[in-house]
Amino acid sequence: MCPSVRWIKTPSKNRLELGPKTATLPDLLVMDKERRLIIAGNWKCNKTVAEALDLVNGLKRELVAVTEADIVICPPFTALDAVSKAIFDSPLRLGAQNLSEQGYGAFTGEIAPGMLRDLSVRYVILGHSERRQYQAESDALVARKAANAHANNLVPIVCVGETLAEREASITEKVVGTQVRGSLAGLTVEQVEQTVLAYEPVWAIGTGKTATTAQAQEVHFFIRSVVASLHGETTARRIRIQYGGSVKPGNARELLGQPDVDGALVGGASLEVRNFADIVKNTLQATA
Ligand code: PEP
């Protein structure tokens, strides 16, 4: 934790200031986005190829004119090829949901970065809480995967977030700070700057419970201060931090309107054209 760094608003730009964190949240709730928004749909283990094509064709129709934000869809590996071909003439960008820490070789069941690049994949979700929980992925493994992604021109979307028990024990900052430091370990300043972080409180994923705007902003602010303590103010100002956890058309506008929230990682609501398209449209109205 780096309590001596605070993120303040100036009339012209955000800047980090050294000193006690005295700014109150209402002071921070001013729209002044200097980072490009990134909204990503994590389809998880859903959709056959035919279903994926239905979804992506609907999204193409709805989002054809969107150029002011990065819109990323992350289908399962089995649909990447078909979806890649379907979106080549659209503003949609392709992401994968995992990546090996290795390259090509005798690693049964793994996916090497070259295989993703071959399908025009640009982003890869790493360290999602479901992988941390079910595949016991550690911060160190996530950091090695993130380094492998960067070495191969893939942008990692690195997920962090506390469980309900951890929030109730008031150790959110301790947990999230450890995850951020561990998952970015070994990356260069330039690589950290180009990484996307996703703050996803585990208690809000797939539960219908969303962090309040104040809770989200508070943790995003904290994450930015951790990045500042590691790599300085410029990097902290440039890194994009998404919020994830039951984002819906009805709450996206307010959540993504927070000064340190630079986009969303959307699970359930990204599986349906109307919901995902409305999240994007409502958000862009909010930040225009
Ligand atoms: C996610 O899995 O990354 C996620 C945020 O899911 P949901 O939107 O369904 O909570």
mmCIF file of C-alpha atoms in Angstrom, residues 58-155:
data_model
loop_
_atom_site.group_PDB
_atom_site.id
_atom_site.type_symbol
_atom_site.label_atom_id
_atom_site.label_comp_id
_atom_site.label_asym_id
_atom_site.label_seq_id
_atom_site.Cartn_x
_atom_site.Cartn_y
_atom_site.Cartn_z
ATOM 1 C CA GLY A 58 -25.360 -8.859 -33.829
ATOM 2 C CA LEU A 59 -22.639 -6.883 -32.067
ATOM 3 C CA LYS A 60 -21.167 -5.811 -35.393
ATOM 4 C CA ARG A 61 -24.539 -4.395 -36.440
ATOM 5 C CA GLU A 62 -25.004 -2.549 -33.150
ATOM 6 C CA LEU A 63 -21.471 -1.251 -32.675
ATOM 7 C CA VAL A 64 -20.369 -0.564 -36.233
ATOM 8 C CA ALA A 65 -19.959 3.152 -35.606
ATOM 9 C CA VAL A 66 -18.070 2.970 -32.306
ATOM 10 C CA THR A 67 -14.565 4.343 -32.695
ATOM 11 C CA GLU A 68 -14.081 6.316 -29.484
ATOM 12 C CA ALA A 69 -13.367 3.296 -27.254
ATOM 13 C CA ASP A 70 -11.675 -0.087 -27.517
ATOM 14 C CA ILE A 71 -14.350 -2.776 -27.676
ATOM 15 C CA VAL A 72 -12.953 -6.247 -27.151
ATOM 16 C CA ILE A 73 -14.698 -9.597 -27.281
ATOM 17 C CA CYS A 74 -13.144 -12.661 -25.707
ATOM 18 C CA PRO A 75 -14.749 -15.872 -26.985
ATOM 19 C CA PRO A 76 -13.588 -19.358 -25.995
ATOM 20 C CA PHE A 77 -10.539 -20.671 -27.907
ATOM 21 C CA THR A 78 -12.724 -22.881 -30.111
ATOM 22 C CA ALA A 79 -14.537 -19.869 -31.582
ATOM 23 C CA LEU A 80 -11.549 -17.528 -31.975
ATOM 24 C CA ASP A 81 -10.872 -18.415 -35.599
ATOM 25 C CA ALA A 82 -14.468 -17.956 -36.764
ATOM 26 C CA VAL A 83 -14.967 -14.766 -34.747
ATOM 27 C CA SER A 84 -11.658 -13.362 -35.959
ATOM 28 C CA LYS A 85 -12.780 -13.742 -39.575
ATOM 29 C CA ALA A 86 -16.203 -12.292 -38.764
ATOM 30 C CA ILE A 87 -14.862 -9.072 -37.201
ATOM 31 C CA PHE A 88 -11.992 -8.254 -39.551
ATOM 32 C CA ASP A 89 -13.961 -5.363 -41.102
ATOM 33 C CA SER A 90 -15.399 -4.028 -37.842
ATOM 34 C CA PRO A 91 -14.190 -1.885 -34.941
ATOM 35 C CA LEU A 92 -14.407 -4.917 -32.629
ATOM 36 C CA ARG A 93 -11.129 -6.332 -31.344
ATOM 37 C CA LEU A 94 -10.386 -9.898 -30.348
ATOM 38 C CA GLY A 95 -9.225 -11.193 -26.977
ATOM 39 C CA ALA A 96 -8.507 -14.649 -25.588
ATOM 40 C CA GLN A 97 -9.233 -15.878 -22.079
ATOM 41 C CA ASN A 98 -5.878 -17.418 -21.218
ATOM 42 C CA LEU A 99 -2.336 -17.940 -22.465
ATOM 43 C CA SER A 100 0.495 -20.308 -21.668
ATOM 44 C CA GLU A 101 3.560 -18.995 -19.902
ATOM 45 C CA GLN A 102 5.467 -21.071 -22.492
ATOM 46 C CA GLY A 103 5.906 -20.907 -26.247
ATOM 47 C CA TYR A 104 5.438 -23.789 -28.677
ATOM 48 C CA GLY A 105 6.459 -27.228 -27.478
ATOM 49 C CA ALA A 106 5.507 -30.240 -25.393
ATOM 50 C CA PHE A 107 2.886 -28.503 -23.252
ATOM 51 C CA THR A 108 -0.281 -30.530 -23.774
ATOM 52 C CA GLY A 109 -3.443 -28.493 -23.603
ATOM 53 C CA GLU A 110 -1.678 -25.130 -23.596
ATOM 54 C CA ILE A 111 -2.053 -22.234 -26.043
ATOM 55 C CA ALA A 112 1.112 -20.413 -27.134
ATOM 56 C CA PRO A 113 1.114 -16.688 -27.941
ATOM 57 C CA GLY A 114 2.001 -17.336 -31.591
ATOM 58 C CA MET A 115 -1.238 -19.303 -31.992
ATOM 59 C CA LEU A 116 -3.234 -16.311 -30.779
ATOM 60 C CA ARG A 117 -1.325 -13.822 -32.920
ATOM 61 C CA ASP A 118 -1.998 -16.067 -35.906
ATOM 62 C CA LEU A 119 -5.739 -15.445 -35.368
ATOM 63 C CA SER A 120 -5.288 -11.669 -34.968
ATOM 64 C CA VAL A 121 -5.930 -11.829 -31.233
ATOM 65 C CA ARG A 122 -4.734 -8.622 -29.560
ATOM 66 C CA TYR A 123 -5.725 -8.997 -25.906
ATOM 67 C CA VAL A 124 -5.637 -11.818 -23.390
ATOM 68 C CA ILE A 125 -7.389 -12.026 -20.036
ATOM 69 C CA LEU A 126 -5.011 -13.282 -17.345
ATOM 70 C CA GLY A 127 -5.474 -14.147 -13.695
ATOM 71 C CA HIS A 128 -9.269 -14.101 -13.763
ATOM 72 C CA SER A 129 -10.574 -15.004 -10.313
ATOM 73 C CA GLU A 130 -12.112 -18.183 -11.720
ATOM 74 C CA ARG A 131 -8.658 -19.319 -12.877
ATOM 75 C CA ARG A 132 -7.098 -18.221 -9.609
ATOM 76 C CA GLN A 133 -9.749 -20.247 -7.769
ATOM 77 C CA TYR A 134 -10.197 -23.372 -9.942
ATOM 78 C CA GLN A 135 -6.731 -23.632 -11.511
ATOM 79 C CA ALA A 136 -4.853 -22.261 -8.489
ATOM 80 C CA GLU A 137 -3.143 -19.605 -10.598
ATOM 81 C CA SER A 138 -0.732 -17.547 -8.511
ATOM 82 C CA ASP A 139 0.390 -13.950 -8.941
ATOM 83 C CA ALA A 140 3.807 -15.240 -10.019
ATOM 84 C CA LEU A 141 2.271 -17.370 -12.780
ATOM 85 C CA VAL A 142 0.100 -14.485 -13.912
ATOM 86 C CA ALA A 143 3.206 -12.283 -14.068
ATOM 87 C CA ARG A 144 5.036 -14.845 -16.234
ATOM 88 C CA LYS A 145 2.030 -15.087 -18.545
ATOM 89 C CA ALA A 146 1.804 -11.294 -18.730
ATOM 90 C CA ALA A 147 5.490 -11.111 -19.685
ATOM 91 C CA ASN A 148 4.908 -13.756 -22.362
ATOM 92 C CA ALA A 149 1.946 -11.771 -23.689
ATOM 93 C CA HIS A 150 3.971 -8.554 -23.929
ATOM 94 C CA ALA A 151 6.905 -10.320 -25.540
ATOM 95 C CA ASN A 152 4.499 -11.366 -28.282
ATOM 96 C CA ASN A 153 2.604 -8.110 -28.770
ATOM 97 C CA LEU A 154 -0.493 -9.209 -26.922
ATOM 98 C CA VAL A 155 -2.045 -6.857 -24.375
#
